[in-house]
Structure formats: C-alpha cells, structure tokens
Coordinates of C-alpha atoms and ligand atoms in Angstrom, one line a residue:
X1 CA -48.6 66.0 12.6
X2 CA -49.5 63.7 15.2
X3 CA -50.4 65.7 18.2
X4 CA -51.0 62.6 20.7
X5 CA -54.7 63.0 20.1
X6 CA -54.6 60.4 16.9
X7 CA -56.4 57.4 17.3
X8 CA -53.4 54.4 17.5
X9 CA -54.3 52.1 15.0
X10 CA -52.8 49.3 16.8
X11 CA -55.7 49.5 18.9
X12 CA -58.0 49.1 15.7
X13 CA -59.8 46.3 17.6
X14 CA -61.5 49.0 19.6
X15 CA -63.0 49.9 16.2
X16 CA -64.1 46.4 15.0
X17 CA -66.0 45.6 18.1
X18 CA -69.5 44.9 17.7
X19 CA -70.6 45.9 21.2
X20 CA -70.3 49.9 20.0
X21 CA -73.7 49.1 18.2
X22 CA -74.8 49.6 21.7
X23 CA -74.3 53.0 22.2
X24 CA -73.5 54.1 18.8
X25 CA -76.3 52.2 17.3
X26 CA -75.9 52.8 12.6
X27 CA -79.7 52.4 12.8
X28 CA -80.5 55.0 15.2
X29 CA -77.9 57.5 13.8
X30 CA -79.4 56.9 9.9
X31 CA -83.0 57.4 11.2
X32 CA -81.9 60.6 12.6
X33 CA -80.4 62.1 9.9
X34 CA -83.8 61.6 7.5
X35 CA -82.2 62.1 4.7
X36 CA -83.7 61.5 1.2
X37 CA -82.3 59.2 -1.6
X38 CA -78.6 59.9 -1.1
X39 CA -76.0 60.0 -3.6
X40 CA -72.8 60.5 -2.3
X41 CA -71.8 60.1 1.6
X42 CA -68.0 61.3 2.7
X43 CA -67.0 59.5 5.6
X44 CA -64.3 61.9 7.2
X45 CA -61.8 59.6 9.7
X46 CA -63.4 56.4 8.5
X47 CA -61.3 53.9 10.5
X48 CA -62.3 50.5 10.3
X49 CA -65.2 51.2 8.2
X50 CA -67.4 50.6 11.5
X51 CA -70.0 53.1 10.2
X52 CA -69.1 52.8 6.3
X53 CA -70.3 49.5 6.0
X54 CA -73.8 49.7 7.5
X55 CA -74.6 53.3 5.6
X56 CA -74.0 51.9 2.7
X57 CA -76.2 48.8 3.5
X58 CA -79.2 51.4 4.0
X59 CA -78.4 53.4 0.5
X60 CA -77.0 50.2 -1.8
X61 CA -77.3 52.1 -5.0
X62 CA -75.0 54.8 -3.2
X63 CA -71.2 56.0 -3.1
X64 CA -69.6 55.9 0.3
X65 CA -66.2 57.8 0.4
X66 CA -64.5 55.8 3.4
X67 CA -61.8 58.4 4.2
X68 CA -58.8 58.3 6.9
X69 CA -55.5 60.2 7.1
X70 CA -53.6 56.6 8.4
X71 CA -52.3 54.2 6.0
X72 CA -52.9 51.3 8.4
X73 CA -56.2 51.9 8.4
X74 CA -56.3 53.0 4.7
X75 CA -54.5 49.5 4.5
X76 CA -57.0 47.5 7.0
X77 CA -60.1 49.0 4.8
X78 CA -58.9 48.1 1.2
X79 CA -58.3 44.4 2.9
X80 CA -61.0 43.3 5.0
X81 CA -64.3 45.5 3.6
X82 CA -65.9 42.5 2.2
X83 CA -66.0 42.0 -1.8
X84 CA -69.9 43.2 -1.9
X85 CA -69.1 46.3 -1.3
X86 CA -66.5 46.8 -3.9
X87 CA -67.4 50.0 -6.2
X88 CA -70.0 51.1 -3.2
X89 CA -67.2 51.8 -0.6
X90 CA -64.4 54.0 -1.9
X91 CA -61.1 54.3 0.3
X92 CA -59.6 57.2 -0.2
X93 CA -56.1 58.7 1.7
X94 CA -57.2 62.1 2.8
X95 CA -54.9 64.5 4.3
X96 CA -54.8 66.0 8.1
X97 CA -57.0 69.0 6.5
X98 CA -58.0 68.3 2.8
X99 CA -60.1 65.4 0.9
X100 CA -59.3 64.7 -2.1
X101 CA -62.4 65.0 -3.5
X102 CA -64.4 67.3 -6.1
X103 CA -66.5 70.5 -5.0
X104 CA -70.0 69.9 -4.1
X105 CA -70.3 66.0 -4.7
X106 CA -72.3 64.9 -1.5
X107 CA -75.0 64.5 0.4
X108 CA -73.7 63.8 3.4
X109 CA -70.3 64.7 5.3
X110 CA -70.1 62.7 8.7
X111 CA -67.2 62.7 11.7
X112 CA -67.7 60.1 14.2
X113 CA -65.4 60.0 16.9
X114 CA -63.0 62.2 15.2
X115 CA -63.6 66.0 16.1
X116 CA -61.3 65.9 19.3
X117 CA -58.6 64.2 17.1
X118 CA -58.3 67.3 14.5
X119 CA -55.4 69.6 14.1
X120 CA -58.0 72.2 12.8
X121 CA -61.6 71.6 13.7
X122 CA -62.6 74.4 11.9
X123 CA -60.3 74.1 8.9
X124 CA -62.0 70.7 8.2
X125 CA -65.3 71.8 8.8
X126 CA -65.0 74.3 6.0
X127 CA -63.2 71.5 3.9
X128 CA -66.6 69.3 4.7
X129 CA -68.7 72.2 3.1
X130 CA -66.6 72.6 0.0
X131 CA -67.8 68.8 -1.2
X132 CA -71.4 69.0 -0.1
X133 CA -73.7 70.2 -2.5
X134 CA -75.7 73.2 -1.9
X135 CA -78.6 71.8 1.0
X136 CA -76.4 68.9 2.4
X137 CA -76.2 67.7 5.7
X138 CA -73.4 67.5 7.9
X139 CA -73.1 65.4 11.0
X140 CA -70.6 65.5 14.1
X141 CA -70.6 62.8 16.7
X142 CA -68.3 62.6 19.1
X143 CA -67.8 62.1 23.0
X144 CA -69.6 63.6 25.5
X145 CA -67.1 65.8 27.5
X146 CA -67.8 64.0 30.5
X147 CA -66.8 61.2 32.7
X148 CA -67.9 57.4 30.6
X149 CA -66.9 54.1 30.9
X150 CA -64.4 54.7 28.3
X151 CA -63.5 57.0 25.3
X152 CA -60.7 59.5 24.9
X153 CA -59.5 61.7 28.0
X154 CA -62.3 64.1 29.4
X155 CA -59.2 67.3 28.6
X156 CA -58.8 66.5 24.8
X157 CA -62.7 66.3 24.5
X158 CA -64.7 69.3 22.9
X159 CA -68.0 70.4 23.6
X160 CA -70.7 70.4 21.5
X161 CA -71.5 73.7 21.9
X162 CA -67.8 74.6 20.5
X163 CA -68.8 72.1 18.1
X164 CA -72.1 74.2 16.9
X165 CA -69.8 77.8 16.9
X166 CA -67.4 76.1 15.0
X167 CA -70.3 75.3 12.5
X168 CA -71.6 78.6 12.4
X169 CA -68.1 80.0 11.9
X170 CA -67.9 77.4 8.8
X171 CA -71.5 79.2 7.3
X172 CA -73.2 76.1 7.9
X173 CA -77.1 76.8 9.1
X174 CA -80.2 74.7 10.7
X175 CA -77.4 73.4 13.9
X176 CA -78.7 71.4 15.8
X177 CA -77.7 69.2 18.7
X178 CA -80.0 65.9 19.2
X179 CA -80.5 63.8 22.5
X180 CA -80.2 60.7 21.4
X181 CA -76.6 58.7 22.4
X182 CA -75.8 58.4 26.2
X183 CA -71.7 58.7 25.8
X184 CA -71.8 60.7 22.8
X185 CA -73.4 64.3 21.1
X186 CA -74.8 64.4 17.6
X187 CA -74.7 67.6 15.9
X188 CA -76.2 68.3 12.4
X189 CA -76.1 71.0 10.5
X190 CA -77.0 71.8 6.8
X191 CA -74.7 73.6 4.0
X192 CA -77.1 76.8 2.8
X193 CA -78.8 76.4 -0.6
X194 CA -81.2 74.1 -2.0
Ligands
SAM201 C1 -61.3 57.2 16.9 S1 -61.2 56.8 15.2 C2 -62.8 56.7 14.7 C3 -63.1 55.9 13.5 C4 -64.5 55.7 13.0 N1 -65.1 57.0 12.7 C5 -65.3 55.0 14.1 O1 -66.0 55.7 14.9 O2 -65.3 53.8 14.1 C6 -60.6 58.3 14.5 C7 -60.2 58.1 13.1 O3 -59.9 59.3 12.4 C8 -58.7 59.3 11.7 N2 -58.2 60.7 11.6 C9 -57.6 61.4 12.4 N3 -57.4 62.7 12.0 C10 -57.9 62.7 10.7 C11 -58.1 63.7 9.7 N4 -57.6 64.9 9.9 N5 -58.7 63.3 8.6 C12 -59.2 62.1 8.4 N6 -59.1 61.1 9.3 C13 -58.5 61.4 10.5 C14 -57.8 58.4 12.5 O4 -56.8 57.8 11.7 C15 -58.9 57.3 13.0 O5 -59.0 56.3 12.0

C-alpha cells in the first residue's frame, strides 16, 4: 500500500548523490557500529544501493542483502551496481512487511532513511529480529524530527525515542541512541543471545 510516505523513485537521483556522504558519511556510520568479521548484512529499503555499496567495500569477503519493496529500484540495482560486486551484493524483492530471507542468517539488519516510510514500524522490526542471529546488531537511522535543510516533512517523521520503544516492544536489548549525524538519529540495538 502506498500510503504517500513511499520514497518516489523518480526522484532516485536524490539517492545517487554523492554530497549525502556529508551528512550521512558510510565511514562514520561503519565505525560506529564496531562490529566484528561480519557475515551477512540485510539492507532493509536499500534504494539505490547508496549504503550497499560502501559496506560491502569494508567487509569484501561478506554478503550484503540489498533489499527494497519497489521494482524500480529493484530494477535500478540489478543494472547499475557495478560487475565487482556481483555475488557480494544480493537484490532481493522484499515485501511491505516480510524479507524473504532465512531465520537467523545475519549480522547486521540496517534501515536508513526508511522508518518513517513503514506501514508497520514495529511489524518490521520484529521481521528484522527473525533473520539476525542470536547477538546481532540492529541499526535505525533516519531523520531528525526537526526542521533541516531537507528530508521528508517534519509530521511523517518519528522520533527516536518512539523508535527505541518500538525496539524494546520487538525484544531487542542494549538501545542505544548515538550523537553522531547532525539531520539524522542513529539507534542500535542488539537481538538477545550470544
Ligand atoms: C528514502 S529511501 C532510502 C534508500 C536508502 N536507504 C538510502 O538512504 O539511500 C527509502 C527506501 O525504502 C524503500 N521501502 C519503503 N518501504 C519499504 C519496506 N516496507 N520494505 C523495504 N523497502 C521499503 C523505498 O522503496 C525506498 O527505496
């Protein structure tokens, strides 16, 4: 269902544009996250592969499941992702609330810009634990429900605080909410276990 939320993937060059390494700098976000040897990364709402592509240059010998719920952007991935990361970057059509993926596969679930864009934020945060594996990490980044130079309208944001209940709700433990992007929060949380 599109709501009116959905990101309009005739605007995909918002995506593709470099200057977002600005304020949503890969580096910064992967060096936050401190994770160790990763296997298997599920990127939920992929879009152009913005974030895909440089997560998998910092874990080559890793899977990352590039998945979005439009088939333009489905289509734009399987065609412009360069050749070198062929069998390291999966596309996969997910579903407005399912991945089709197996149970407790990764190592990393991530959302970046997509949290205000979900039908059922909780619904999908529970579908995030399902394929982590017990000790995972989960991360949520989206806008700051705020006034910034651009981004989504300020009403159709969601706080991270909501964000962090919803988390909880979801049995997820160790939230927490790091100061690190001036237009954006970045929540992490871990699935229990391990
Ligand atoms: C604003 S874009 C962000 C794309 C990418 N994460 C980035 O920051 O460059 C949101 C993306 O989420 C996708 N999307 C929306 N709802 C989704 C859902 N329930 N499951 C997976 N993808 C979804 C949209 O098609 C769109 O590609």
């Amino acid at each position: 269902m599109n709501t009116g939320k959905k990101f309009n993937p005739k605007k995909i060059q918002k995506l593709t544009d470099p200057g977002r390494k600005v304020f949503q700098n890969p580096d910064l976000i992967w060096d936050t996250l401190n994770l160790s040897a990763p296997e298997i990364l599920v990127d939920i709402g992929a879009g152009a592969g913005f974030f895909a592509m440089p997560l998998s240059d910092k874990v080559p010998k890793a899977t990352v499941y590039a998945c979005d719920t439009a088939p333009e952007l489905i289509e734009w991935m399987e065609t412009n992702i360069p050749t070198r990361y062929a069998g390291r970057i999966r596309v996969i059509r997910s579903e407005e609330n399912s991945i089709p993926l197996a149970d407790g596969i990764a190592d990393l679930v991530y959302m970046i810009n997509l949290h205000h864009e979900l039908d059922s934020p909780l619904t999908m945060l529970k579908e995030s634990r399902r394929l982590l594996k017990p000790g995972g990490a989960i991360l949520v980044i989206d806008w700051k429900k705020e006034e910034t130079p651009m981004g989504p309208p300020v009403s159709i944001r969601i706080s991270p605080k909501t964000v962090s209940e919803q988390l909880q709700q979801a049995d997820f433990h160790l939230v927490t909410e790091h100061d690190l992007l001036e237009y954006h929060y970045f929540v992490t949380a871990k699935k229990p276990g391990a």
